[in-house]
XYZ file of C-alpha atoms in Angstrom:
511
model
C 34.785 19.214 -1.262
C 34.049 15.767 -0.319
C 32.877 16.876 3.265
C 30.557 19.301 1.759
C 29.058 16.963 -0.444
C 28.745 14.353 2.705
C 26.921 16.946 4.322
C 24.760 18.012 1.161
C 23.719 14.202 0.725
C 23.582 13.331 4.569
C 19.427 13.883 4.709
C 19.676 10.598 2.200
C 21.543 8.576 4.652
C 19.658 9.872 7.343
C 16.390 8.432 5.475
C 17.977 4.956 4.720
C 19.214 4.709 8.382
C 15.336 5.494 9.461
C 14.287 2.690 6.768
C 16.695 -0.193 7.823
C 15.741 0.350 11.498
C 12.111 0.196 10.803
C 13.142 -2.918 8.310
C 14.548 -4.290 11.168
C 12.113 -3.659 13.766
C 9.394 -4.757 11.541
C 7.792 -8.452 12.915
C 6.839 -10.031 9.812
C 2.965 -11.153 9.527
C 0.390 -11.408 7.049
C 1.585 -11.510 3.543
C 5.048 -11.513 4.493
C 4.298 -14.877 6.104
C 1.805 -16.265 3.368
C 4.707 -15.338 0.809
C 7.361 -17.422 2.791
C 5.240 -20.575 1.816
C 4.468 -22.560 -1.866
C 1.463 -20.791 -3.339
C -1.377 -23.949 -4.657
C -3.349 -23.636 -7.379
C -6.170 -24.477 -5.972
C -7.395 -20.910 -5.104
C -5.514 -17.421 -3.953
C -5.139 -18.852 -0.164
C -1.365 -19.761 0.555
C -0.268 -23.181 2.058
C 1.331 -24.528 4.902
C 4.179 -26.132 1.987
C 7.376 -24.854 2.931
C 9.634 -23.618 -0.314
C 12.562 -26.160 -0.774
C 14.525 -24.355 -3.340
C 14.782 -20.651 -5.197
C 13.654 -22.776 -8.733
C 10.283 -23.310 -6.088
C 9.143 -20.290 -6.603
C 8.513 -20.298 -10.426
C 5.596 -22.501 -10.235
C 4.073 -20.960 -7.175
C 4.074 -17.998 -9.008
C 2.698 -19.701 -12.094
C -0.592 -20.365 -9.725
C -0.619 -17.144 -8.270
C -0.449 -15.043 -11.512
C -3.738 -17.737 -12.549
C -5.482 -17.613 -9.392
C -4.675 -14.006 -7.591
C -3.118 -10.961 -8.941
C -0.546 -10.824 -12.195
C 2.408 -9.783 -10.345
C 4.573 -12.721 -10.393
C 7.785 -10.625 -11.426
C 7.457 -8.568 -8.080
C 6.213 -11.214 -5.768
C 8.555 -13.521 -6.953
C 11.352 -10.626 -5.201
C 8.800 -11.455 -2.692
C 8.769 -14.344 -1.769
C 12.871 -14.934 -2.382
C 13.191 -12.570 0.361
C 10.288 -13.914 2.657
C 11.214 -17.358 2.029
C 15.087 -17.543 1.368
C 16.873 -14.590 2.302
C 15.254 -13.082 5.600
C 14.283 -10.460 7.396
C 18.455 -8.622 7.755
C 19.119 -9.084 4.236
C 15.687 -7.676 3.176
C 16.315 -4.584 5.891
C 19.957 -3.668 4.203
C 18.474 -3.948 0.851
C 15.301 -1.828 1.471
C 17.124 1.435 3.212
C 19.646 1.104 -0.217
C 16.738 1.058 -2.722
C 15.352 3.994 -0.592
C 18.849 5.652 -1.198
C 18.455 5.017 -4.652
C 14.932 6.201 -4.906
C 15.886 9.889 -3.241
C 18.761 10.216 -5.712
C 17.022 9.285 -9.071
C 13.930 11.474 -7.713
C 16.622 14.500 -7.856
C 18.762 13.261 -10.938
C 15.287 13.545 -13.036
C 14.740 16.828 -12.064
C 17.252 17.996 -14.465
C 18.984 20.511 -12.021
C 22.414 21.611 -12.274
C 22.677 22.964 -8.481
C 20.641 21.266 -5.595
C 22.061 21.585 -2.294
C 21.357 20.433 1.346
C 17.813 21.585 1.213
C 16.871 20.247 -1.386
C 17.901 16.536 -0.970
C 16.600 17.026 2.876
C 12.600 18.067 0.649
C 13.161 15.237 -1.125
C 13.695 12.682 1.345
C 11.326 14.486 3.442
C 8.661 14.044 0.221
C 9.847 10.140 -0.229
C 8.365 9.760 3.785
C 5.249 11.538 2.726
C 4.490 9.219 -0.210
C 5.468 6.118 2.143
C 3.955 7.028 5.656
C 0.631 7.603 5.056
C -1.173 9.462 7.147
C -4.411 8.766 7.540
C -4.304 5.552 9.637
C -1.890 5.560 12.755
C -2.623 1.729 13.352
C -2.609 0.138 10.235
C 0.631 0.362 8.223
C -0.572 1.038 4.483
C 3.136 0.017 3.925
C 4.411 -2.008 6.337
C 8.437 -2.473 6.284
C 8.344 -5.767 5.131
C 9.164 -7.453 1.746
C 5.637 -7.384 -0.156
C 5.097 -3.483 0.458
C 7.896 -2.120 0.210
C 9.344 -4.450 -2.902
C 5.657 -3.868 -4.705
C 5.724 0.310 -4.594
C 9.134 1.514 -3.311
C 10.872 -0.948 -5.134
C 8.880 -0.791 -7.986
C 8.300 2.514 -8.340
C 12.470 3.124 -8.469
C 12.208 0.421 -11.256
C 9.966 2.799 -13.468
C 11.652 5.907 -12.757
C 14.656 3.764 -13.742
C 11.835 3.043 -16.945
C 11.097 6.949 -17.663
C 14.535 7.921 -17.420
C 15.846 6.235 -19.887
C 12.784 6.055 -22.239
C 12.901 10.147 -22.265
C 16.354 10.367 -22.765
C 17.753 11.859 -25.544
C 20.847 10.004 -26.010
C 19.465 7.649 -28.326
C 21.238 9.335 -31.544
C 24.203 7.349 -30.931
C 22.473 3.863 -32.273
C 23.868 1.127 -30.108
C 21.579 -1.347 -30.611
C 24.199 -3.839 -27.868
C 21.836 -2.595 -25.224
C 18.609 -3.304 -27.236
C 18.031 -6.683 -25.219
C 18.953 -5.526 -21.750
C 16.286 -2.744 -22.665
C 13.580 -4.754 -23.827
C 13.855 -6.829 -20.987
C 13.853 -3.714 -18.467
C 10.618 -2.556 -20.029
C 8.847 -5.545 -20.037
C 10.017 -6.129 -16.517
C 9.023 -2.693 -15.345
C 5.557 -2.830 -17.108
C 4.962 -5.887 -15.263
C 5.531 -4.894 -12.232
C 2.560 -3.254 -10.325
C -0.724 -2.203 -12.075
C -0.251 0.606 -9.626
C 2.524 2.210 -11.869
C 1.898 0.022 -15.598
C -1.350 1.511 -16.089
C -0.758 5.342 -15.484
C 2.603 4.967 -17.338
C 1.202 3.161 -20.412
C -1.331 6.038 -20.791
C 1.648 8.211 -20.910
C 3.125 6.256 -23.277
C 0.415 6.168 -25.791
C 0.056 10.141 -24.909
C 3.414 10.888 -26.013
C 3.278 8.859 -28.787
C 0.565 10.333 -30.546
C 2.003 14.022 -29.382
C 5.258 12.760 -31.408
C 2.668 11.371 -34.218
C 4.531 7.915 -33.595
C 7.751 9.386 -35.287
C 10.020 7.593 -32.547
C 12.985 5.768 -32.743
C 13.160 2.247 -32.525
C 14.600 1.893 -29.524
C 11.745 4.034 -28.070
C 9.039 1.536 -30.023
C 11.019 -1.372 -28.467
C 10.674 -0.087 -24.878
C 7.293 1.207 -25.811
C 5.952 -1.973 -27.011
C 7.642 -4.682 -24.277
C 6.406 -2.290 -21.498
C 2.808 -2.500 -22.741
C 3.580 -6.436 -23.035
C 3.875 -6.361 -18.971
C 1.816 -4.352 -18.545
C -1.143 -6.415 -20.090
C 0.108 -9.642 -18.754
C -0.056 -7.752 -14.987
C -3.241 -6.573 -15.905
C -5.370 -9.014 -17.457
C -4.103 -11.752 -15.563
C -6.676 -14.433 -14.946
C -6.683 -13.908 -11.116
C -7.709 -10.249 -11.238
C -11.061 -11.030 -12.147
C -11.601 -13.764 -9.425
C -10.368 -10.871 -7.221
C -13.346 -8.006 -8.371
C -15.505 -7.388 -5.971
C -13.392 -9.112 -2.709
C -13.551 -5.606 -0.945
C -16.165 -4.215 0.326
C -18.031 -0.770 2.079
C -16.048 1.624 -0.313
C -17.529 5.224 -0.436
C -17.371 8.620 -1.527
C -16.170 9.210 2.392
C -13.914 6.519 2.457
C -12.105 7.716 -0.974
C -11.754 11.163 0.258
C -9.406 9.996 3.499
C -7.991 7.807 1.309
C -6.448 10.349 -1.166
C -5.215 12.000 1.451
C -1.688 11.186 1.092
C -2.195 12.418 -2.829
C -3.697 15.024 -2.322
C -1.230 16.460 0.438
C 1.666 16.129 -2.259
C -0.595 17.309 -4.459
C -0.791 20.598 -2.123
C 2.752 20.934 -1.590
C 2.903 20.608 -5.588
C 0.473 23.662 -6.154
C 2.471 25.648 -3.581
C 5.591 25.464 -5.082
C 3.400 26.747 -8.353
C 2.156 29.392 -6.180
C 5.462 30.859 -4.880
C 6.883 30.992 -8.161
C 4.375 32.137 -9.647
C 4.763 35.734 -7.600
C 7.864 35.591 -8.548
C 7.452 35.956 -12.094
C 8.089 32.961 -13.386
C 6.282 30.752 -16.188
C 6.538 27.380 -13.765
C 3.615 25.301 -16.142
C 5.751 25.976 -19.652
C 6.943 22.460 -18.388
C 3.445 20.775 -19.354
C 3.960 21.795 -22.897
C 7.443 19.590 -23.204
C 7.576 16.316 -23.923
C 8.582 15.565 -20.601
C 5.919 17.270 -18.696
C 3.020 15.864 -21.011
C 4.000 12.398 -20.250
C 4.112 13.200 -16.627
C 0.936 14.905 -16.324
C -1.008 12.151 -18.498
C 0.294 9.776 -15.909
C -0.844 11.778 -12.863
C -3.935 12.548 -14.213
C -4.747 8.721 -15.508
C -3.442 7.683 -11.998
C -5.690 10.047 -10.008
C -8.792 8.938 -11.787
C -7.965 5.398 -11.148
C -6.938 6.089 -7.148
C -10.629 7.985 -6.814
C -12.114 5.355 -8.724
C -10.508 2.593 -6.087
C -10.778 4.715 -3.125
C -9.171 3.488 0.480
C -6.578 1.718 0.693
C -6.600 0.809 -2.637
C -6.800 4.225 -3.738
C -3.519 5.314 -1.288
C -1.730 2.604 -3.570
C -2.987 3.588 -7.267
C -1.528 7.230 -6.354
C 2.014 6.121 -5.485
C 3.031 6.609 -9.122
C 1.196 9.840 -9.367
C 2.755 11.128 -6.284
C 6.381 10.144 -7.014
C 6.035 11.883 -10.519
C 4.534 15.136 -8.421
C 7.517 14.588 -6.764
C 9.835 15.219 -9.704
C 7.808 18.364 -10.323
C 7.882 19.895 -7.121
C 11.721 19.434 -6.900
C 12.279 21.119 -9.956
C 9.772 24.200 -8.883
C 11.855 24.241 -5.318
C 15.224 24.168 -7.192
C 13.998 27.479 -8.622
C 13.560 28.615 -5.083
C 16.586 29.641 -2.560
C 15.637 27.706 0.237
C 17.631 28.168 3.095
C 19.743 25.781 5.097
C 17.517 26.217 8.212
C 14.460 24.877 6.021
C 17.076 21.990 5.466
C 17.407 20.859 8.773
C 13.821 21.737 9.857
C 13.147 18.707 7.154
C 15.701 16.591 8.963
C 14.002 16.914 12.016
C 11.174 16.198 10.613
C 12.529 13.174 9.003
C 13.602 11.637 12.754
C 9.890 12.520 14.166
C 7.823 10.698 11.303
C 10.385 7.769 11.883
C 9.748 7.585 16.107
C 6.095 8.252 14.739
C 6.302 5.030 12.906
C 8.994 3.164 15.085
C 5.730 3.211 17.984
C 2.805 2.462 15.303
C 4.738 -0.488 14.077
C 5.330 -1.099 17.793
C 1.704 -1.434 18.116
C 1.555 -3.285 15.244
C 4.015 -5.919 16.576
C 2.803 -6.437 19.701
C -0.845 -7.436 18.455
C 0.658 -9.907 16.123
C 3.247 -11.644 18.600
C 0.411 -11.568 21.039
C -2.192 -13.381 18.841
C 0.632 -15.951 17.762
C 1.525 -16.461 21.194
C -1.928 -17.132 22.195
C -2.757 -19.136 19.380
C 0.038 -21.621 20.432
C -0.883 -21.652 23.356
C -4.280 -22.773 22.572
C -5.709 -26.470 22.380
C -9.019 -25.152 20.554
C -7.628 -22.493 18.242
C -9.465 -19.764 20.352
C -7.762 -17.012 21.028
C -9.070 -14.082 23.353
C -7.887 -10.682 23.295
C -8.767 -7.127 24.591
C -11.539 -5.359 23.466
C -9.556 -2.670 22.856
C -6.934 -4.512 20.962
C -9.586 -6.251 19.135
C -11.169 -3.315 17.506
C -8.238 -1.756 16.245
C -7.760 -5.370 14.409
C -10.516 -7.279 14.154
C -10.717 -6.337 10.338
C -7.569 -7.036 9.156
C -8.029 -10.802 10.955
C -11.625 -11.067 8.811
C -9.567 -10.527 5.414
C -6.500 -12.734 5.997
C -6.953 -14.799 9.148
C -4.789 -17.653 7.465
C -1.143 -16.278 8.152
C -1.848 -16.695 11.915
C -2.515 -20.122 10.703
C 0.347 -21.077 8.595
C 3.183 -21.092 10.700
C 1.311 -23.357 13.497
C -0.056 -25.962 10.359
C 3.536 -26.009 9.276
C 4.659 -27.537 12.931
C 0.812 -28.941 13.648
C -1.058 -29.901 10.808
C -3.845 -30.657 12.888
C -3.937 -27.725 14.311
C -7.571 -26.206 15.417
C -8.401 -23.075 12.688
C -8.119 -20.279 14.780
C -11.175 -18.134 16.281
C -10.073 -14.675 17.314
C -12.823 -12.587 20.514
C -12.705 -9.734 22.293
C -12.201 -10.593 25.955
C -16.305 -9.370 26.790
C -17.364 -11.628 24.655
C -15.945 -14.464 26.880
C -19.027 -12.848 29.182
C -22.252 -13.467 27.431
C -23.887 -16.181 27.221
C -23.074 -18.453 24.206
C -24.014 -21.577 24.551
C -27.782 -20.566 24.129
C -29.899 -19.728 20.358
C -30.090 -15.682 20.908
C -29.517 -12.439 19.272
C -28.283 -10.006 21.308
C -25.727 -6.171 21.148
C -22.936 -5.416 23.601
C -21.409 -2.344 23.421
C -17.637 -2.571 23.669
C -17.154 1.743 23.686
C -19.072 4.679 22.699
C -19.307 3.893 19.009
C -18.286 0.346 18.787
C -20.867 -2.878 19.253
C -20.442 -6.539 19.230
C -23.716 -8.292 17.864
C -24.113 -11.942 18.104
C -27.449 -12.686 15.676
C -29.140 -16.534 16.171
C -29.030 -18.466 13.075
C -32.552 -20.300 13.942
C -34.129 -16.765 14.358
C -31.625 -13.720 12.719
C -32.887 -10.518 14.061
C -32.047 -7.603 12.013
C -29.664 -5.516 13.416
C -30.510 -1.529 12.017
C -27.923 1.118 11.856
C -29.102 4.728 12.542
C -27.027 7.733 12.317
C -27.157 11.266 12.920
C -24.931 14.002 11.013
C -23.454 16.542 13.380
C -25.524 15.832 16.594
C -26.232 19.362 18.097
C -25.696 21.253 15.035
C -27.808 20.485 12.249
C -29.224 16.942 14.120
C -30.128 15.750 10.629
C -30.883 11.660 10.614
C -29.531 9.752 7.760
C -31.258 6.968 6.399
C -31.124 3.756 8.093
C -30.095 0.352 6.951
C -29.371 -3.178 8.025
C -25.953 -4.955 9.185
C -25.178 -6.922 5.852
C -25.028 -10.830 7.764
C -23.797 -12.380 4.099
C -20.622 -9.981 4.069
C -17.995 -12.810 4.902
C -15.898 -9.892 5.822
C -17.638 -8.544 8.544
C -18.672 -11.854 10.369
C -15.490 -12.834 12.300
C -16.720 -15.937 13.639
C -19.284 -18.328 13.395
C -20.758 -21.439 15.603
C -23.723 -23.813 15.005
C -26.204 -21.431 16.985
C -24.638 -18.071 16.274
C -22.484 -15.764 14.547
C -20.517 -12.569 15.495
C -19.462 -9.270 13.885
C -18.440 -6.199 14.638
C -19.250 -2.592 13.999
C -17.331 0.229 14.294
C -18.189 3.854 13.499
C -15.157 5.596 12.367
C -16.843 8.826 11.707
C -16.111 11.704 13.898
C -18.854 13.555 12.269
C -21.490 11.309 12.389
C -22.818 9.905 15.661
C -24.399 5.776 15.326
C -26.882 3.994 17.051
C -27.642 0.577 16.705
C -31.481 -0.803 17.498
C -32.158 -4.921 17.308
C -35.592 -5.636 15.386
C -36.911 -9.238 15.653
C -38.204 -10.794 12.271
């Protein structure tokens, strides 16, 4: 018996085993560097202040709930682990809360008999949510602490939430756990926007659907949940933060979604099969259950198309782990074979080596910059065009980490300045505008500050097919987060065309 139940459960420590080696193999960089240092309150920018003690981190959070985002619950997990605890304790830690996550995914789905298939779909489903899929350089959610603690994490912290909040055992009045409760909720509402917002529509759903006839252990939960949830949300530094991202559009939200909408798919399949088999699959929208579910996934996919990119992959994590739930229980109604069982191992172990080389990538342009920037008396730091392009954007929006690290040994240490090796080529030491193309659909444009030229953008929708222009327009020179550097004479940016269906052309025009 206990062998077979090994085996049943063995696609869960498969999936943790996957998680603590890409923990492990995970070089920590950007926020999991800014997070390892005292937050000011200056502004949202970390310092170079190293953390003395774990009682630090209270008032750095204090500034950063003021002057950033209203997390300081989560990011104060954060930054215990970036700054205290390290990188091993963080990796052991993330593949058991991964663990946990697979097994209260299946214990809310209610079902008396699951089987080796079914725990191999859900840990299979788990990687889906995680691993997105639409950007095989960037890691949406890197393995590091400030990722992984502010969705995975977090997200087991609400099911943890919804669990208890819909269960029915709350006839037997023992108010002793009343406390530990209310500070669960409020915890879990504070957590992530991400998850607080969808779930407090749900809340207020199912509270009206019960025409607020709940008991009062339900109206404490209810109530210190929406507490959080406020403080996360209307926390001073979100507003400073509206409006820091830029270029969103209807193209960019529709690759964004995609990792929603492909659980979303495998949700309306598992409708679909049991549907031809005779079975009344959506009676579970009309429980109390499935109402608060679907007001959730239906507030969180208006907010995740609202968002759009990355932003937008994030805002669906708590819709997609409560799709989750739903396709479990449609699957549980299924027989799936064992072979389907370890066809979903196997795919577990190829999405892990899938990610094992992207984070490889990953690593090796962070390492290389830091090496570099050591190296270097003037802060300038030269890498390969082809490096450079896959990176150059995430070094516009946080070039500071690079920074920290070296401030914290070198305090006068140069800022750093970050090129693509043909730059080093043109001439830059005279008042010019020129365009270099660094590949097919990628151009470096230096524009004079004396005399700007405007730099046009034309494109052309399906070249050969329908060879339909779109309208032009002009490189946006005030977007601070396309310029990646900037001299007396000059400045730089880049442009990339990521479009496969559209082909650009960029044209200089002199003022």
């Amino acid at each position: 018996m206990r062998i077979s139940k090994l085996m049943e459960y063995s696609p869960v420590l498969l999936a943790m085993i996957i998680v603590l080696v890409l923990s492990l193999h995970m070089h920590w960089q950007g926020d999991a560097v800014a997070f390892s240092f005292f937050i000011p309150a200056e502004n949202e920018d970390f310092s170079s202040i190293q953390l003395n003690s774990v009682w630090d981190i209270w008032p750095s959070m204090c500034n950063h709930w003021h002057n950033s985002t209203g997390r300081f619950f989560t990011h104060a997990i954060v930054q215990l682990f970036c700054a205290f605890i390290g990188k091993t304790g963080f990796a052991v830690c993330n593949a058991l809360v991964w663990g946990a996550l697979i097994l209260m995914l299946m214990a809310m789905t209610k079902l008396k008999s699951r089987g080796f298939s079914l725990v191999a779909l859900a840990s299979l489903l788990t990687f889906i949510l995680f691993f997105p899929l639409n950007n095989c350089y960037e890691q949406s959610f890197p393995f590091e602490p400030p990722h992984q603690i502010n969705y995975v994490w977090m997200g087991l912290l609400n099911l943890i939430w919804i669990n208890i909040f819909l269960n029915d055992g709350e006839k037997k009045k023992n108010w002793v756990y009343l406390l530990p409760l209310a500070v669960l909720s409020f915890l879990s509402g504070q957590s992530n926007e991400s998850f607080s917002i969808p779930i407090g529509g749900g809340i207020l759903v199912y509270a009206f659907h019960k025409r607020f006839d709940m008991s009062f252990r339900r109206y404490v939960m209810a109530i210190c949940y929406g507490i959080g949830a406020m403080l996360v949300v209307f926390a001073p530094g979100n507003f400073q933060r509206i409006g820091y991202s830029h270029g969103w559009s209807l193209a960019h939200t529709a690759e964004g979604l995609l990792p929603g909408l492909l659980v979303t798919l495998i949700f309306l399949l598992t409708l679909a099969v049991n549907r031809r088999k005779g079975r009344r699959v959506l009676d579970i929208v009309k429980t109390d259950f499935g109402l608060f579910f679907f007001t959730s996934i239906i507030i969180n996919f208006m907010l995740g198309i609202c968002l759009g990119m990355g932003s937008g992959v994030r805002m669906l994590t708590c819709a997609n782990l409560l799709i989750t739930i739903l396709i479990l229980q449609q699957a549980g109604c299924m027989k799936i074979k064992p072979f389907a069982g370890i066809v979903m191992m196997s795919l577990l172990i190829f999405i892990g080596i899938f990610r094992y080389e992207s984070i490889s990538r990953l690593n090796y342009k962070n390492t290389t910059i830091e090496k570099l920037y050591h190296e270097s008396s003037d802060g300038v730091v030269v890498l390969p065009d082809e490096l450079f392009l896959r990176q150059v954007r995430e070094f516009i929006v946080r070039p500071h980490p690079y920074m920290m690290k070296e401030r914290a040994i070198d305090p006068s240490k140069p800022n750093i300045a970050i090129r693509p090796m043909s730059m080093m080529s043109l001439p830059l030491d005279r008042d010019t505008n020129m365009m270099f193309p660094l590949s097919d659909q990628a151009w470096l444009m230096i524009q004079s500050k004396a005399s700007p030229a405007k730099f046009k953008i034309g494109k052309i929708l399906l070249p050969g097919l329908l060879d339909r222009h779109l309208a032009d327009r002009l490189i946006d020179w005030r977007d601070a987060y396309s310029v990646f550097d900037s001299t007396e004479l000059w400045r730089a940016a880049i442009y990339i065309n990521e479009r496969p269906y559209l082909h650009s052309n960029i044209t200089i025009e002199d003022e």
